[in-house]
Short mmCIF file of N, CA and C in Angstrom, two decimals:
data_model
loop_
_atom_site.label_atom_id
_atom_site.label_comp_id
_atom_site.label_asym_id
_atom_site.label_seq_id
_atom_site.Cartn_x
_atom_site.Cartn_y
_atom_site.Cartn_z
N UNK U 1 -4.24 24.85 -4.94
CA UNK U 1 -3.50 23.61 -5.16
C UNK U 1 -3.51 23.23 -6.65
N UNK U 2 -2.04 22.63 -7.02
CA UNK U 2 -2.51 22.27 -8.29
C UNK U 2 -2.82 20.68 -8.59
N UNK U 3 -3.99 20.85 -9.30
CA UNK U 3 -4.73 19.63 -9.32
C UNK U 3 -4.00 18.86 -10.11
N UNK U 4 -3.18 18.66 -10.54
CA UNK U 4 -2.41 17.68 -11.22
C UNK U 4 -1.45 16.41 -10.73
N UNK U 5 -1.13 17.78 -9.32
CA UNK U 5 0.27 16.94 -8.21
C UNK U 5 -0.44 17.49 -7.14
N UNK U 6 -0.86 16.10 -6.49
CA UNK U 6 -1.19 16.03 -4.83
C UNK U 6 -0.14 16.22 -3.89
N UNK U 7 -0.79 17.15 -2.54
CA UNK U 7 0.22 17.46 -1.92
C UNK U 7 1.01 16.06 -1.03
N UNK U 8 2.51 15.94 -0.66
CA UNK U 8 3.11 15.45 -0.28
C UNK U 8 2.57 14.41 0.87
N UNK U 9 2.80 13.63 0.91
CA UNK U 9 2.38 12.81 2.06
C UNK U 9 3.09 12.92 2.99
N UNK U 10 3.34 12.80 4.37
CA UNK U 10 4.43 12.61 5.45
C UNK U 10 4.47 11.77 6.08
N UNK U 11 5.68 11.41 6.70
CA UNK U 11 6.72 10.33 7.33
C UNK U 11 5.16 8.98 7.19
N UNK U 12 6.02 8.32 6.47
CA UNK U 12 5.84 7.22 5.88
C UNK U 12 6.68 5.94 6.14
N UNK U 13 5.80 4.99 6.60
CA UNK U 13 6.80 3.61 7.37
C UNK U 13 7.25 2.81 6.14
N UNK U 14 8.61 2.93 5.62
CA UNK U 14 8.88 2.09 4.34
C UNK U 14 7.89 0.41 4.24
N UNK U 15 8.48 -0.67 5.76
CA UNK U 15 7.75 -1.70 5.43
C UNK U 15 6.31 -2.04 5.12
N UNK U 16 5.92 -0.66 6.09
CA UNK U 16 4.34 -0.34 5.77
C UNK U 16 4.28 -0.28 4.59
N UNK U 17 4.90 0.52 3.50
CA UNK U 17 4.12 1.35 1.57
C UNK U 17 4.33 -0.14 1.22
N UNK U 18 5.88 -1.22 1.65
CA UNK U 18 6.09 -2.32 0.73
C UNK U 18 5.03 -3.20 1.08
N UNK U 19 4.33 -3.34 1.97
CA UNK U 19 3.59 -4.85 2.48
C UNK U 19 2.44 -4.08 1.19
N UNK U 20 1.66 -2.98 1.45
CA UNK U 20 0.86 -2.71 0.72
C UNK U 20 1.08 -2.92 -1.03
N UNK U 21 2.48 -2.27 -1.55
CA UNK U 21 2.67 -2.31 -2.62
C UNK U 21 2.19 -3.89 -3.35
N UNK U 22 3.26 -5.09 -2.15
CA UNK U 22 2.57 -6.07 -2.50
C UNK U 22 1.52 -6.89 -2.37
N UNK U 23 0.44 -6.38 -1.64
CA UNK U 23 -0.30 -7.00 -1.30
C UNK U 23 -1.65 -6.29 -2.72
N UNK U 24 -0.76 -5.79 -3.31
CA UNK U 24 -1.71 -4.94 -4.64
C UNK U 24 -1.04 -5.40 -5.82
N UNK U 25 -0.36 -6.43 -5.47
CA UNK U 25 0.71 -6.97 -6.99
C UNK U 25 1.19 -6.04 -7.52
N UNK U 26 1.86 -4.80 -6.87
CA UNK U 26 2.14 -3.82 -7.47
C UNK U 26 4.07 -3.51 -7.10
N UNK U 27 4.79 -4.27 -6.31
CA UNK U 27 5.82 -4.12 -6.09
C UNK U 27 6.57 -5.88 -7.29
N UNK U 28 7.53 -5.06 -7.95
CA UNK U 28 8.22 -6.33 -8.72
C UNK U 28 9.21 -6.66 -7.72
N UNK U 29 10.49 -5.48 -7.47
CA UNK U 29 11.49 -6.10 -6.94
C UNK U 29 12.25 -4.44 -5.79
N UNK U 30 12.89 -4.55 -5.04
CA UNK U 30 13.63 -3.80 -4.49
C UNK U 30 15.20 -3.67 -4.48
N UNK U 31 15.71 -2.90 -4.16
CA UNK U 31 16.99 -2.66 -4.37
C UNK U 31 17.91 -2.14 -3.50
N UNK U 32 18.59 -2.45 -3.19
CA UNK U 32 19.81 -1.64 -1.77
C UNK U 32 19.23 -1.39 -0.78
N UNK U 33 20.08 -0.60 0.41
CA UNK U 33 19.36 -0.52 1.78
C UNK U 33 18.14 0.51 1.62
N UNK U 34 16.95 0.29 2.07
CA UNK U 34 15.78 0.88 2.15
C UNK U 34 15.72 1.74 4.03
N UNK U 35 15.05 3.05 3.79
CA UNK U 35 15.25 3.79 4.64
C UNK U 35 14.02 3.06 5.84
N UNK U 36 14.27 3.00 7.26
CA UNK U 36 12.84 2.88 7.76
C UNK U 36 11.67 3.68 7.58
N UNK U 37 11.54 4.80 7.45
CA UNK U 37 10.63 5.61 6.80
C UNK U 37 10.95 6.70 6.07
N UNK U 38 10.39 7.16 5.59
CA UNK U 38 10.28 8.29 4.22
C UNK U 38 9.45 9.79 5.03
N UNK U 39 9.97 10.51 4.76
CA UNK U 39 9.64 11.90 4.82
C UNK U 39 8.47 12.31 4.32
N UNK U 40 8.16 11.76 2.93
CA UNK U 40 7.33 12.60 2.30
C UNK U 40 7.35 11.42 1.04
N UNK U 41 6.13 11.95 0.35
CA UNK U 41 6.18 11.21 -1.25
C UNK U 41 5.86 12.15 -1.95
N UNK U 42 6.47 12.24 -3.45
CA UNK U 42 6.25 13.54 -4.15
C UNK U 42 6.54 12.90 -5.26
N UNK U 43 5.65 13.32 -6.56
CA UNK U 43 6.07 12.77 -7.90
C UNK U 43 5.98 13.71 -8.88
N UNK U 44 6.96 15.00 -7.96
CA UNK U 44 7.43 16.26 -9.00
C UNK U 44 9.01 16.32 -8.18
N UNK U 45 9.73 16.08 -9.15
CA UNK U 45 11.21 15.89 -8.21
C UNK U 45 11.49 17.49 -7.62
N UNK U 46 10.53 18.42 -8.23
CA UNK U 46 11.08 20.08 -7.48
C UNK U 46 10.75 19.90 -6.31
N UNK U 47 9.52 18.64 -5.58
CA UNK U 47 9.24 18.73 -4.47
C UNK U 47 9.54 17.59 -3.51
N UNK U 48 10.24 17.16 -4.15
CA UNK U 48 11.15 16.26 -3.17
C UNK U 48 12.10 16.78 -1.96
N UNK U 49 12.10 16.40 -0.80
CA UNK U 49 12.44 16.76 0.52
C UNK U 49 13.61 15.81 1.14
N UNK U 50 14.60 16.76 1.36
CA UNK U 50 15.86 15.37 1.75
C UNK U 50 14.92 13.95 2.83
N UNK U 51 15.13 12.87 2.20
CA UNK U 51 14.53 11.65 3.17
C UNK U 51 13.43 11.68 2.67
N UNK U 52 12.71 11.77 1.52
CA UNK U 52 11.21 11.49 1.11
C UNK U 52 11.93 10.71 -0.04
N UNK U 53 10.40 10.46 -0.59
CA UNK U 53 10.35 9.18 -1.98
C UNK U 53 10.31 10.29 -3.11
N UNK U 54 10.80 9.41 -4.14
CA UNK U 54 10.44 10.14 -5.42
C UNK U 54 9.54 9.05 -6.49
N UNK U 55 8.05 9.31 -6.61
CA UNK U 55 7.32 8.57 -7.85
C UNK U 55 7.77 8.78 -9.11
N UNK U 56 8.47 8.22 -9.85
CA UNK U 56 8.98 8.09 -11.10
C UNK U 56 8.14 7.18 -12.37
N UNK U 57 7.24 8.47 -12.90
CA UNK U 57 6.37 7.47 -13.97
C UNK U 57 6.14 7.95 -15.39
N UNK U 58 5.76 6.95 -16.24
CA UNK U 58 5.58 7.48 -17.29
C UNK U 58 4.49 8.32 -17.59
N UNK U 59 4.41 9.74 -18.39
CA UNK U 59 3.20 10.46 -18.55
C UNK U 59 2.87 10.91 -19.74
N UNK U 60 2.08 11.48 -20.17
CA UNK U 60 1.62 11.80 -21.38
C UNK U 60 2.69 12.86 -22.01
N UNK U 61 3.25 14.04 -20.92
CA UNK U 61 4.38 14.86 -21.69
C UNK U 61 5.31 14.32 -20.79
N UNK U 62 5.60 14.03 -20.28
CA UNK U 62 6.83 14.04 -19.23
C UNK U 62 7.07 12.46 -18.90
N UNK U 63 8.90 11.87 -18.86
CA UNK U 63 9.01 10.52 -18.15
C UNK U 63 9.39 10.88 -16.87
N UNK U 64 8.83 10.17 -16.09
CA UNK U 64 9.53 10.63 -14.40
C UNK U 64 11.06 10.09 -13.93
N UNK U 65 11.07 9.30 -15.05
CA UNK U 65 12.85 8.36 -14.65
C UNK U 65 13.41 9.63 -15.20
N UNK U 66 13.40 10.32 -16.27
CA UNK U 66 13.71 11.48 -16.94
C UNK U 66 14.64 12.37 -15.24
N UNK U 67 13.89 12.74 -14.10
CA UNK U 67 13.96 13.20 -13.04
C UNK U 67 14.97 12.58 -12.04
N UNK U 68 15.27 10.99 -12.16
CA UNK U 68 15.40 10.51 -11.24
C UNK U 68 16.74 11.10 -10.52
N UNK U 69 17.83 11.14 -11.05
CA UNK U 69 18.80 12.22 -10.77
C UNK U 69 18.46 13.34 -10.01
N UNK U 70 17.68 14.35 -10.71
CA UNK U 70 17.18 15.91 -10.10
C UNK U 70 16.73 15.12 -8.30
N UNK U 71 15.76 14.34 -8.64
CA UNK U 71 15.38 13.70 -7.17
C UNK U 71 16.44 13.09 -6.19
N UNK U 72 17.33 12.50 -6.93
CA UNK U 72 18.41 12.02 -5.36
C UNK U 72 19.21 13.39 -5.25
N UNK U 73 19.55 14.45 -5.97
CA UNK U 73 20.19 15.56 -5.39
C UNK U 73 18.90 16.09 -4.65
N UNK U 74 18.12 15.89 -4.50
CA UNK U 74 17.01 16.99 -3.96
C UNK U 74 17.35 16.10 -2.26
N UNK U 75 17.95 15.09 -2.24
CA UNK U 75 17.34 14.08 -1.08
C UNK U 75 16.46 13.31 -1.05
N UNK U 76 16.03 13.09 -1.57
CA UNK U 76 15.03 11.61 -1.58
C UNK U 76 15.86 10.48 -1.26
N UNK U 77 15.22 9.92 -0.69
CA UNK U 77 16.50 8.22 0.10
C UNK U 77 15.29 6.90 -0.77
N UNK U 78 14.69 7.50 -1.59
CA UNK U 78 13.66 6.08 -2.22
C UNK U 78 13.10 6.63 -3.36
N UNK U 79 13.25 5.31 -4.37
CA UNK U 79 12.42 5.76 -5.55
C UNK U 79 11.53 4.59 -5.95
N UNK U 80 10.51 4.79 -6.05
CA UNK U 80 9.52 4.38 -6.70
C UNK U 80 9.48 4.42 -8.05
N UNK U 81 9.80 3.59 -8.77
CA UNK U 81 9.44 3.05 -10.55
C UNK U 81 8.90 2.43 -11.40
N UNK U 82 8.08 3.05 -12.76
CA UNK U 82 7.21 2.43 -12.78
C UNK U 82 7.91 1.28 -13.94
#
């Protein structure tokens, strides 16, 4: 495994990640229709899975918004931003 990018999570209850997001002061705002759940979460857009999330963040070499495109052709129905 590579220790950098954890493997994918699966089917994921959208209202479930949001109650948490905010209950961690960590969600600002949302946007358009949101899927009832997510496939997967992945924050390498090569491993994004039609109907999963894409984590989009800033990194030391790499921006993940940089991706965000590559990720909705991959299928992802949600993005996460930081």
């Amino acid at each position: 495994p590579d220790p950098d990018h954890a493997p994918p999570v699966t089917s994921v209850s959208t209202p479930l990640l949001i109650t948490a997001l905010e209950r961690e002061g960590l969600l600002v705002s949302t946007r358009g229709i949101l899927p009832d759940a997510i496939a997967a979460i992945a924050d390498d857009s090569r491993a994004v899975v039609p109907g999963g999330a894409f984590v989009a963040v800033r990194g030391a070499d790499r921006d993940g918004h940089a991706y965000l495109d590559a990720a909705a052709a991959a299928g992802a129905s949600l993005a996460l931003c930081e």
